[in-house]
Short mmCIF file of C-alpha atoms in Angstrom, two decimals:
data_model
loop_
_atom_site.label_atom_id
_atom_site.label_comp_id
_atom_site.label_asym_id
_atom_site.label_seq_id
_atom_site.Cartn_x
_atom_site.Cartn_y
_atom_site.Cartn_z
CA MET A 1 5.96 187.83 39.37
CA ALA A 2 4.68 185.28 41.69
CA GLU A 3 3.53 181.94 40.04
CA PRO A 4 -0.16 181.47 40.13
CA ARG A 5 -1.37 179.12 43.00
CA LYS A 6 -2.06 175.50 41.76
CA GLN A 7 -5.67 174.05 42.60
CA LEU A 8 -5.08 171.02 44.60
CA HIS A 9 -7.19 167.95 44.49
CA ILE A 10 -7.55 166.56 48.09
CA ALA A 11 -9.29 163.23 48.91
CA ILE A 12 -10.68 162.82 52.36
CA PHE A 13 -11.13 159.47 53.79
CA PRO A 14 -12.56 159.12 57.48
CA TRP A 15 -13.28 156.16 59.72
CA LEU A 16 -16.80 155.00 59.51
CA ALA A 17 -17.88 156.85 62.78
CA PHE A 18 -19.95 160.22 62.52
CA GLY A 19 -17.70 161.62 65.48
CA HIS A 20 -14.96 161.26 62.71
CA ILE A 21 -16.92 161.76 59.40
CA ILE A 22 -18.52 165.13 60.59
CA PRO A 23 -15.03 166.97 61.56
CA PHE A 24 -13.40 165.42 58.42
CA LEU A 25 -16.32 166.97 56.45
CA GLU A 26 -15.98 170.33 58.25
CA LEU A 27 -12.22 170.33 57.33
CA GLY A 28 -12.86 169.56 53.79
CA LYS A 29 -15.50 172.39 53.55
CA LEU A 30 -13.24 175.00 55.06
CA ILE A 31 -10.46 174.00 52.73
CA ALA A 32 -12.82 174.36 49.82
CA ARG A 33 -14.49 177.61 51.02
CA ARG A 34 -11.37 179.39 52.17
CA LYS A 35 -8.64 178.28 49.66
CA GLY A 36 -10.84 177.14 46.77
CA HIS A 37 -9.18 173.57 46.36
CA ARG A 38 -11.00 170.64 45.05
CA ILE A 39 -12.22 167.89 47.62
CA SER A 40 -13.26 164.31 47.10
CA PHE A 41 -14.82 163.30 50.24
CA VAL A 42 -14.91 159.39 50.23
CA SER A 43 -16.99 157.29 52.45
CA THR A 44 -19.77 154.59 51.97
CA ALA A 45 -23.08 155.25 50.25
CA ARG A 46 -25.34 155.09 53.27
CA ASN A 47 -23.03 157.35 55.40
CA ILE A 48 -22.77 159.93 52.39
CA GLU A 49 -26.71 159.93 52.11
CA ARG A 50 -26.83 160.79 56.05
CA LEU A 51 -24.38 163.91 55.73
CA PRO A 52 -25.69 167.40 56.48
CA ASN A 53 -26.47 169.58 53.26
CA ILE A 54 -23.17 170.88 51.55
CA PRO A 55 -23.60 174.59 51.39
CA PRO A 56 -24.09 176.00 47.81
CA ASN A 57 -21.17 178.29 47.98
CA VAL A 58 -18.83 175.26 48.25
CA ALA A 59 -20.87 172.43 46.80
CA PRO A 60 -19.24 172.82 43.10
CA LEU A 61 -15.69 172.00 44.74
CA ILE A 62 -16.86 169.22 46.74
CA THR A 63 -17.65 165.60 45.21
CA LEU A 64 -19.13 163.05 47.42
CA VAL A 65 -17.60 159.77 46.48
CA LYS A 66 -19.56 156.57 47.32
CA LEU A 67 -17.68 153.20 47.92
CA PRO A 68 -19.41 150.08 48.23
CA LEU A 69 -18.98 148.56 51.77
CA PRO A 70 -18.33 144.88 51.26
CA HIS A 71 -20.85 142.48 52.92
CA VAL A 72 -19.18 140.84 56.07
CA HIS A 73 -20.60 138.09 57.99
CA ASN A 74 -21.75 139.14 61.54
CA LEU A 75 -22.62 142.81 60.27
CA PRO A 76 -26.14 143.57 59.86
CA GLU A 77 -27.46 144.79 56.55
CA ASN A 78 -27.14 148.66 56.01
CA ALA A 79 -24.69 148.81 59.13
CA GLU A 80 -22.27 151.32 57.61
CA ALA A 81 -21.23 153.41 60.82
CA THR A 82 -20.43 152.74 64.40
CA MET A 83 -23.78 154.28 65.24
CA ASP A 84 -25.50 151.34 63.48
CA VAL A 85 -23.90 148.53 65.54
CA PRO A 86 -23.34 147.53 69.35
CA ASN A 87 -19.62 147.90 70.32
CA ASN A 88 -18.95 144.03 69.93
CA VAL A 89 -19.83 144.25 66.21
CA ILE A 90 -17.50 147.14 65.44
CA PRO A 91 -14.52 144.79 64.71
CA TYR A 92 -16.68 143.44 62.10
CA LEU A 93 -17.26 146.84 60.58
CA LYS A 94 -13.40 147.29 60.61
CA ILE A 95 -13.37 143.97 58.27
CA ALA A 96 -15.51 145.60 56.01
CA TYR A 97 -13.61 148.87 56.12
CA ASP A 98 -10.41 147.03 55.33
CA GLY A 99 -12.39 145.60 52.26
CA LEU A 100 -12.61 149.18 50.94
CA GLN A 101 -8.91 148.81 50.20
CA GLU A 102 -9.39 147.82 46.51
CA PRO A 103 -12.18 150.24 45.56
CA LEU A 104 -10.20 152.94 47.34
CA SER A 105 -6.98 152.28 45.36
CA MET A 106 -8.87 152.14 42.19
CA PHE A 107 -10.47 155.63 43.03
CA LEU A 108 -7.09 157.15 43.92
CA GLU A 109 -5.35 155.71 40.73
CA SER A 110 -8.04 157.03 38.49
CA SER A 111 -8.54 160.47 40.08
CA SER A 112 -4.96 161.06 41.11
CA PRO A 113 -5.35 163.64 43.99
CA ASP A 114 -2.28 165.50 45.28
CA TRP A 115 -3.09 164.59 48.97
CA ILE A 116 -5.16 162.20 50.83
CA ILE A 117 -6.31 163.30 54.38
CA HIS A 118 -6.85 159.91 56.34
CA ASP A 119 -7.92 158.50 59.65
CA PHE A 120 -6.44 156.01 62.06
CA ALA A 121 -8.03 152.74 60.84
CA PRO A 122 -6.65 152.28 57.12
CA TYR A 123 -3.19 150.87 58.07
CA TRP A 124 -2.89 149.53 54.56
CA LEU A 125 -3.30 152.89 52.91
CA PRO A 126 0.33 154.74 53.11
CA PRO A 127 1.98 152.31 50.86
CA ILE A 128 -0.57 152.44 48.38
CA ALA A 129 -0.85 156.27 48.35
CA ALA A 130 3.14 156.49 48.37
CA ARG A 131 3.13 154.17 45.06
CA LEU A 132 0.76 156.48 43.48
CA GLY A 133 2.75 159.58 44.27
CA ILE A 134 -0.05 160.96 46.73
CA SER A 135 1.04 162.68 49.74
CA ARG A 136 -0.45 161.72 53.17
CA ALA A 137 -1.87 163.78 55.90
CA PHE A 138 -3.26 161.93 59.03
CA PHE A 139 -5.95 163.90 60.54
CA SER A 140 -6.60 163.35 64.31
CA VAL A 141 -10.17 164.12 65.62
CA PHE A 142 -8.53 163.63 69.40
CA ASN A 143 -6.71 166.32 70.99
CA ALA A 144 -2.88 166.75 71.61
CA SER A 145 -2.96 165.80 75.26
CA PHE A 146 -4.67 162.48 74.50
CA MET A 147 -2.24 161.97 71.81
CA CYS A 148 0.85 162.72 73.87
CA PHE A 149 -0.49 160.12 76.58
CA PHE A 150 0.01 157.30 74.19
CA GLY A 151 3.70 158.38 73.24
CA PRO A 152 6.13 158.01 70.35
CA PRO A 153 4.53 155.56 67.52
CA LYS A 154 7.89 153.57 66.96
CA LEU A 155 7.83 152.88 70.88
CA LEU A 156 4.18 151.76 70.70
CA LEU A 157 4.47 149.83 67.69
CA SER A 158 7.23 147.78 68.88
CA ALA A 159 5.21 147.13 72.26
CA SER A 160 2.44 146.00 70.22
CA LEU A 161 4.53 143.70 68.33
CA GLN A 162 6.58 142.42 71.44
CA THR A 163 7.42 138.69 71.35
CA THR A 164 10.00 138.44 74.01
CA ASP A 165 9.35 137.83 77.60
CA GLU A 166 11.36 140.84 78.56
CA PRO A 167 9.57 144.11 77.17
CA ASP A 168 11.59 147.27 76.64
CA SER A 169 11.80 149.00 80.09
CA SER A 170 10.00 152.24 78.51
CA THR A 171 6.87 150.35 77.25
CA ARG A 172 3.77 150.12 79.31
CA THR A 173 2.44 146.62 79.58
CA GLU A 174 0.49 146.74 82.83
CA LEU A 175 -2.80 148.34 83.71
CA GLU A 176 -1.10 150.17 86.38
CA HIS A 177 1.22 151.99 83.94
CA PHE A 178 -1.85 153.97 82.53
CA LEU A 179 -2.80 155.28 85.93
CA VAL A 180 0.10 157.53 85.95
CA PRO A 181 1.71 160.16 83.50
CA PRO A 182 3.99 158.43 81.19
CA ARG A 183 7.76 159.20 81.54
CA TRP A 184 7.95 161.22 78.36
CA ILE A 185 5.73 164.04 79.76
CA PRO A 186 8.21 166.49 81.28
CA PHE A 187 5.59 168.64 83.13
CA PRO A 188 3.33 168.10 86.04
CA SER A 189 -0.06 166.46 84.56
CA LYS A 190 -3.02 164.78 86.21
CA ILE A 191 -4.30 163.65 82.88
CA VAL A 192 -4.38 159.96 83.62
CA TYR A 193 -7.00 157.06 83.14
CA ARG A 194 -8.95 155.45 86.22
CA PRO A 195 -8.61 151.93 86.90
CA TYR A 196 -12.17 151.06 85.14
CA GLU A 197 -11.20 153.19 82.15
CA ALA A 198 -7.67 151.34 81.88
CA LYS A 199 -9.41 148.00 81.65
CA LYS A 200 -11.57 149.07 78.65
CA LEU A 201 -8.36 150.61 77.16
CA PHE A 202 -6.59 147.18 77.35
CA GLU A 203 -9.23 145.68 74.81
CA ASN A 204 -8.13 148.23 72.11
CA THR A 205 -4.32 146.91 72.30
CA GLU A 206 -5.50 143.30 71.61
CA VAL A 207 -5.93 141.98 68.27
CA ASN A 208 -9.84 141.88 67.38
CA ALA A 209 -11.92 139.96 65.00
CA SER A 210 -10.61 142.39 62.10
CA GLY A 211 -7.15 140.68 62.62
CA VAL A 212 -5.25 143.53 63.85
CA SER A 213 -5.58 145.83 66.97
CA ASP A 214 -6.91 149.60 67.05
CA LEU A 215 -3.19 150.41 68.60
CA PHE A 216 -1.64 148.58 65.62
CA ARG A 217 -3.90 150.32 62.96
CA PHE A 218 -3.03 153.88 64.62
CA MET A 219 0.83 153.27 65.06
CA THR A 220 1.07 151.91 61.36
CA VAL A 221 -0.57 154.85 59.90
CA CYS A 222 1.33 157.32 62.17
CA LEU A 223 4.66 155.95 60.70
CA GLY A 224 3.38 156.13 57.09
CA THR A 225 2.25 159.46 57.06
CA GLU A 226 3.82 162.82 56.07
CA VAL A 227 1.83 165.53 58.03
CA PHE A 228 -0.08 165.21 61.13
CA ALA A 229 -3.04 167.42 61.45
CA ILE A 230 -4.81 167.75 64.75
CA LYS A 231 -8.13 169.30 65.64
CA THR A 232 -6.96 171.59 68.47
CA CYS A 233 -5.34 175.05 68.63
CA ILE A 234 -2.16 176.46 70.38
CA GLU A 235 -4.35 178.82 72.65
CA VAL A 236 -5.91 175.69 74.23
CA GLU A 237 -3.11 173.37 74.62
CA ALA A 238 0.42 174.83 73.33
CA GLU A 239 2.56 172.73 75.82
CA TRP A 240 0.82 169.47 74.72
CA LEU A 241 1.36 170.38 70.81
CA ASN A 242 4.87 171.14 71.22
CA LEU A 243 5.44 167.91 72.96
CA PHE A 244 3.59 165.72 70.40
CA GLY A 245 5.85 167.30 67.51
CA GLU A 246 8.92 166.59 69.51
CA LEU A 247 7.49 162.76 69.89
CA LEU A 248 6.53 162.43 66.37
CA HIS A 249 9.52 163.73 64.16
CA ILE A 250 6.94 164.92 61.28
CA PRO A 251 5.14 168.36 61.11
CA VAL A 252 2.24 168.45 63.52
CA VAL A 253 -0.25 171.02 62.55
CA PRO A 254 -3.25 172.25 64.57
CA VAL A 255 -6.07 172.65 62.18
CA GLY A 256 -8.18 174.74 64.91
CA LEU A 257 -11.18 173.31 66.64
CA LEU A 258 -13.44 173.24 63.44
CA PRO A 259 -16.42 174.93 64.92
CA PRO A 260 -19.57 173.85 63.01
CA SER A 261 -21.51 176.50 61.25
CA PRO A 262 -24.97 176.75 62.65
CA GLN A 263 -26.77 177.54 59.27
CA GLU A 264 -25.73 174.28 57.95
CA GLY A 265 -27.92 171.91 60.05
CA ASN A 266 -30.31 169.69 58.33
CA ASP A 267 -32.70 171.87 56.87
CA ASN A 268 -35.48 169.43 56.39
CA LYS A 269 -35.60 168.80 60.13
CA ASP A 270 -36.48 172.60 61.24
CA SER A 271 -39.90 171.43 62.44
CA THR A 272 -38.04 169.43 65.10
CA TRP A 273 -36.21 172.60 66.20
CA ASP A 274 -39.38 174.58 66.17
CA ALA A 275 -40.80 172.06 68.78
CA ILE A 276 -37.76 172.01 70.97
CA ALA A 277 -37.09 175.78 70.82
CA GLU A 278 -40.97 176.30 71.82
CA TRP A 279 -40.00 174.34 75.20
CA LEU A 280 -36.66 176.25 75.54
CA ASP A 281 -38.10 179.60 75.13
CA LYS A 282 -40.22 178.91 78.19
CA GLN A 283 -37.21 178.33 80.50
CA GLU A 284 -35.16 180.93 82.44
CA LYS A 285 -31.71 181.85 80.90
CA GLY A 286 -29.11 179.78 81.83
CA SER A 287 -31.32 177.27 83.77
CA VAL A 288 -31.44 174.15 81.62
CA VAL A 289 -29.29 171.12 81.79
CA TYR A 290 -28.63 169.58 78.27
CA VAL A 291 -28.01 165.99 78.46
CA ALA A 292 -26.47 163.97 75.48
CA LEU A 293 -23.95 161.18 75.67
CA GLY A 294 -23.50 160.93 72.00
CA SER A 295 -24.77 158.20 69.54
CA GLU A 296 -22.19 155.61 70.61
CA ILE A 297 -22.29 155.40 74.43
CA ARG A 298 -24.43 152.83 75.97
CA PRO A 299 -24.51 153.06 79.68
CA SER A 300 -25.64 149.97 81.61
CA GLN A 301 -29.18 150.03 82.89
CA GLU A 302 -27.93 150.77 86.34
CA ASP A 303 -25.89 153.71 85.37
CA PHE A 304 -28.99 154.87 83.07
CA HIS A 305 -31.15 154.71 86.07
CA GLU A 306 -28.81 156.60 88.53
CA LEU A 307 -28.45 159.40 85.94
CA ALA A 308 -31.99 159.85 85.46
CA LEU A 309 -32.93 159.77 89.18
CA GLY A 310 -29.91 162.22 89.84
CA LEU A 311 -31.40 164.55 87.25
CA GLU A 312 -34.86 164.03 88.75
CA GLN A 313 -33.56 164.85 92.31
CA SER A 314 -31.53 167.86 91.19
CA ARG A 315 -34.73 169.84 90.52
CA LEU A 316 -33.21 171.36 87.39
CA PRO A 317 -34.77 171.80 84.29
CA PHE A 318 -33.32 169.35 81.79
CA PHE A 319 -33.45 168.43 77.98
CA TRP A 320 -32.33 164.74 77.67
CA ALA A 321 -31.37 163.83 73.99
CA LEU A 322 -31.74 160.26 74.54
CA ARG A 323 -31.18 158.24 70.89
CA LYS A 324 -32.08 154.63 70.88
CA SER A 325 -29.11 152.73 70.76
CA ALA A 326 -27.74 150.56 67.87
CA GLY A 327 -28.59 147.00 67.82
CA GLY A 328 -31.78 147.82 69.45
CA GLU A 329 -30.66 147.12 73.14
CA SER A 330 -33.49 148.44 75.13
CA ILE A 331 -32.86 150.69 78.14
CA GLU A 332 -35.89 151.62 80.38
CA LEU A 333 -36.30 154.91 81.96
CA PRO A 334 -37.14 154.88 85.73
CA GLU A 335 -40.84 154.10 86.10
CA GLY A 336 -42.91 157.13 86.44
CA LEU A 337 -39.91 159.47 85.70
CA GLU A 338 -41.46 161.41 82.79
CA GLU A 339 -44.89 161.99 84.74
CA ARG A 340 -42.98 163.18 87.77
CA THR A 341 -40.71 165.69 85.78
CA LYS A 342 -43.38 166.82 83.37
CA GLY A 343 -42.72 170.53 82.43
CA ARG A 344 -39.48 170.72 84.05
CA GLY A 345 -37.79 167.97 81.97
CA ILE A 346 -38.10 166.58 78.51
CA VAL A 347 -36.63 163.16 77.24
CA TRP A 348 -36.41 163.67 73.63
CA THR A 349 -35.89 160.29 71.77
CA GLY A 350 -35.85 161.56 68.16
CA TRP A 351 -32.97 163.49 66.37
CA ALA A 352 -31.98 166.43 68.24
CA PRO A 353 -29.99 169.50 66.70
CA GLN A 354 -27.26 169.64 69.35
CA PHE A 355 -25.52 172.66 68.02
CA LYS A 356 -28.76 174.80 68.16
CA ILE A 357 -29.79 173.47 71.46
CA LEU A 358 -26.36 174.35 72.95
CA GLY A 359 -26.62 177.90 71.52
CA HIS A 360 -30.02 178.43 73.28
CA GLU A 361 -29.82 181.14 75.88
CA SER A 362 -31.74 178.96 78.37
CA VAL A 363 -29.24 176.24 78.31
CA GLY A 364 -26.52 176.67 81.20
CA GLY A 365 -24.72 173.31 81.31
CA PHE A 366 -24.16 170.15 79.66
CA VAL A 367 -23.95 166.50 80.75
CA THR A 368 -21.40 165.25 78.21
CA HIS A 369 -19.47 162.06 77.66
CA CYS A 370 -16.56 164.45 76.89
CA GLY A 371 -16.09 163.78 73.07
CA TRP A 372 -13.89 166.56 71.86
CA SER A 373 -16.27 167.59 69.18
CA SER A 374 -19.10 168.02 71.98
CA VAL A 375 -16.70 169.72 74.13
CA THR A 376 -15.90 172.27 71.31
CA GLU A 377 -19.58 172.99 70.57
CA ALA A 378 -20.35 173.56 74.13
CA PHE A 379 -17.60 175.92 74.68
CA GLN A 380 -18.50 178.24 71.76
CA PHE A 381 -21.37 179.21 73.75
CA GLY A 382 -19.78 179.18 77.27
CA ARG A 383 -21.61 176.17 78.62
CA VAL A 384 -20.28 174.67 81.98
CA LEU A 385 -19.53 170.93 81.42
CA ILE A 386 -20.94 168.17 83.87
CA MET A 387 -18.77 165.48 82.52
CA LEU A 388 -19.35 161.52 82.42
CA PRO A 389 -16.97 159.96 80.15
CA PHE A 390 -17.22 156.39 79.07
CA ILE A 391 -14.66 155.28 76.46
CA GLY A 392 -11.57 156.03 74.44
CA ASP A 393 -10.17 159.51 74.69
CA GLN A 394 -13.16 160.70 77.04
CA GLY A 395 -11.71 160.22 80.48
CA LEU A 396 -8.52 162.05 79.26
CA VAL A 397 -10.41 164.81 77.78
CA ALA A 398 -12.35 165.24 81.30
CA ARG A 399 -9.11 165.36 83.45
CA PHE A 400 -7.64 167.80 80.73
CA LEU A 401 -10.70 169.96 81.33
CA GLU A 402 -10.59 169.58 85.23
CA GLU A 403 -7.19 170.82 85.16
CA ARG A 404 -8.46 173.95 83.66
CA GLN A 405 -11.47 174.12 85.91
CA ALA A 406 -13.84 174.38 82.95
CA GLY A 407 -15.88 171.41 83.89
CA VAL A 408 -16.73 169.10 86.83
CA GLU A 409 -16.72 165.32 86.80
CA ILE A 410 -19.27 163.19 88.26
CA PRO A 411 -17.46 161.14 90.92
CA ARG A 412 -17.12 157.45 90.57
CA LYS A 413 -15.99 154.19 91.98
CA GLU A 414 -12.40 153.92 90.87
CA GLU A 415 -12.61 150.08 90.21
CA ASP A 416 -16.12 149.68 88.15
CA GLY A 417 -16.91 153.04 87.37
CA SER A 418 -20.37 153.02 88.97
CA PHE A 419 -21.71 156.24 90.41
CA THR A 420 -24.81 157.21 92.38
CA ARG A 421 -27.74 159.36 91.82
CA ASP A 422 -26.60 161.69 94.75
CA SER A 423 -23.31 162.05 93.10
CA VAL A 424 -25.30 163.21 89.78
CA THR A 425 -27.39 165.84 91.99
CA GLN A 426 -24.40 167.30 93.82
CA THR A 427 -22.27 167.66 90.74
CA LEU A 428 -25.29 169.20 88.78
CA ARG A 429 -25.95 171.58 91.50
CA LEU A 430 -22.38 172.35 92.08
CA ALA A 431 -22.07 173.23 88.17
CA MET A 432 -25.28 175.07 87.67
CA LYS A 433 -26.17 176.64 90.84
CA ASP A 434 -23.77 176.67 94.05
CA GLU A 435 -21.51 179.45 94.77
CA GLU A 436 -18.40 177.33 94.97
CA GLY A 437 -19.24 176.26 91.38
CA GLN A 438 -19.20 179.88 90.17
CA ILE A 439 -15.08 179.28 89.03
CA TYR A 440 -16.42 176.63 86.52
CA ARG A 441 -19.13 178.65 85.09
CA ASP A 442 -16.61 181.47 84.72
CA LYS A 443 -13.89 179.40 83.04
CA ALA A 444 -16.68 178.11 80.60
CA LYS A 445 -17.42 181.48 79.62
CA GLU A 446 -14.07 182.33 79.23
CA MET A 447 -13.62 179.53 76.64
CA THR A 448 -15.98 181.21 74.25
CA THR A 449 -12.91 183.73 73.34
CA ILE A 450 -11.06 180.89 71.82
CA PHE A 451 -13.65 178.15 70.86
CA GLY A 452 -16.21 180.79 69.53
CA ASN A 453 -13.61 182.89 67.68
CA LYS A 454 -14.33 181.89 64.17
CA GLU A 455 -11.69 183.88 62.29
CA LEU A 456 -8.84 182.53 64.92
CA GLN A 457 -10.01 179.05 64.29
CA HIS A 458 -10.14 179.41 60.37
CA ARG A 459 -6.71 180.86 60.42
CA TYR A 460 -5.45 177.64 61.42
CA VAL A 461 -7.02 175.89 58.49
CA ASP A 462 -5.43 178.33 56.21
CA LYS A 463 -2.03 177.67 57.70
CA PHE A 464 -2.60 173.97 57.16
CA VAL A 465 -3.50 174.28 53.54
CA GLU A 466 -0.45 176.57 52.97
CA LEU A 467 1.69 173.65 54.26
CA LEU A 468 -0.25 171.13 51.76
CA GLU A 469 0.41 173.57 48.99
CA ASN A 470 4.04 174.39 49.68
CA HIS A 471 4.63 170.57 50.06
CA ARG A 472 3.28 169.81 46.55
CA GLN A 473 5.22 172.57 44.96
CA ILE A 474 8.53 171.04 46.46
CA ILE A 475 7.57 167.73 45.07
CA THR A 476 6.67 169.07 41.67
CA LYS A 477 9.89 171.06 41.26
CA GLY A 478 11.96 168.44 42.66
#
């Protein structure tokens, strides 16, 4: 007779960015809902207060654990997530995050979870968890092709600690090295950085005000974890997943694309949705361009103007979700834009329910920064992507999707990343209207068979949890 399955206690500890917090929470909800394991979701008080409502059917299994974020010089009061601060202040948020080491250790010691699912930032966590007998799983909200581009962690860690004048021939020390596929990718690929993106990337390899580089954090955590979970699936990037497993030498487990459930939005904001839906209902099916560049992207005033004027020139109906940037920097719309586009376009400055908007039948395309979670949401509904990446993984995600002809990137100058209103207009019309853009619209619709297949995606979570269960059984019996 089979032994009864032990209920696991799993702690979940994301980095302080909502682009990480929400997928980590989604994973926790699915583990609780499908397998009945107990979840402790750990973050700071203000971030936990801003989470969407936990569905009643899983709420008894999920404990929200609020840790006090230490006060740090240069970090504004109540700033507890990247969306609360401008980019130049994020290193101070990392200092505060590192200050969670003691309260997190105390929580782990008193609650004794079986596993902790963690992010890239807490480079100090693996030895603490190992000492307490807690198994570690790194969860990457980035896709496998992005992870492969950076290569084997041991190689990268040695590069980030390099002190000699003669670096290992396999390391990448020059900007030009990031403009071509790395030598460890054995198949043809066009997934590379542009020069203007590589310049920004180099900032992440340098030690910042927190005392260590992001690269060092990531590689140290990689080398201290036991399982690498990743927000993707075999149907989307099998060859990259296989390659990443070979590079890492520990189990690499896709957890699926974690599509959010539409009924789990912020219920108290339904009146907002009603007002948006009323406008969308009046538009033709598939005609509207939805524009949203995420809560952390802050284009220059010039880029912002060119995007706005390109939208106006396109003559397409648009809904622009334009959140005020953190730190209060003001970016002005071109004079008279809202009057000239009245009725055809809406610039919405409050909270907007992205998932519901993308799901509305009048929306046909999505101007996006190519954050992997935004891409995931759009493809559930087969929306064609008009891609405008800015930071981090976004450029590589855009190239990955271009290879698959599932989106069109707005052309930019290689050196500085600038673009014109005309290039915005032409790309919008290609993606939304022109005959030669039909291939992109068709491919985006094809994506719904994978991204929109909830049962397929949920099976990945089930397999991941089975691995967690089996691993703990081996340890317990051992």
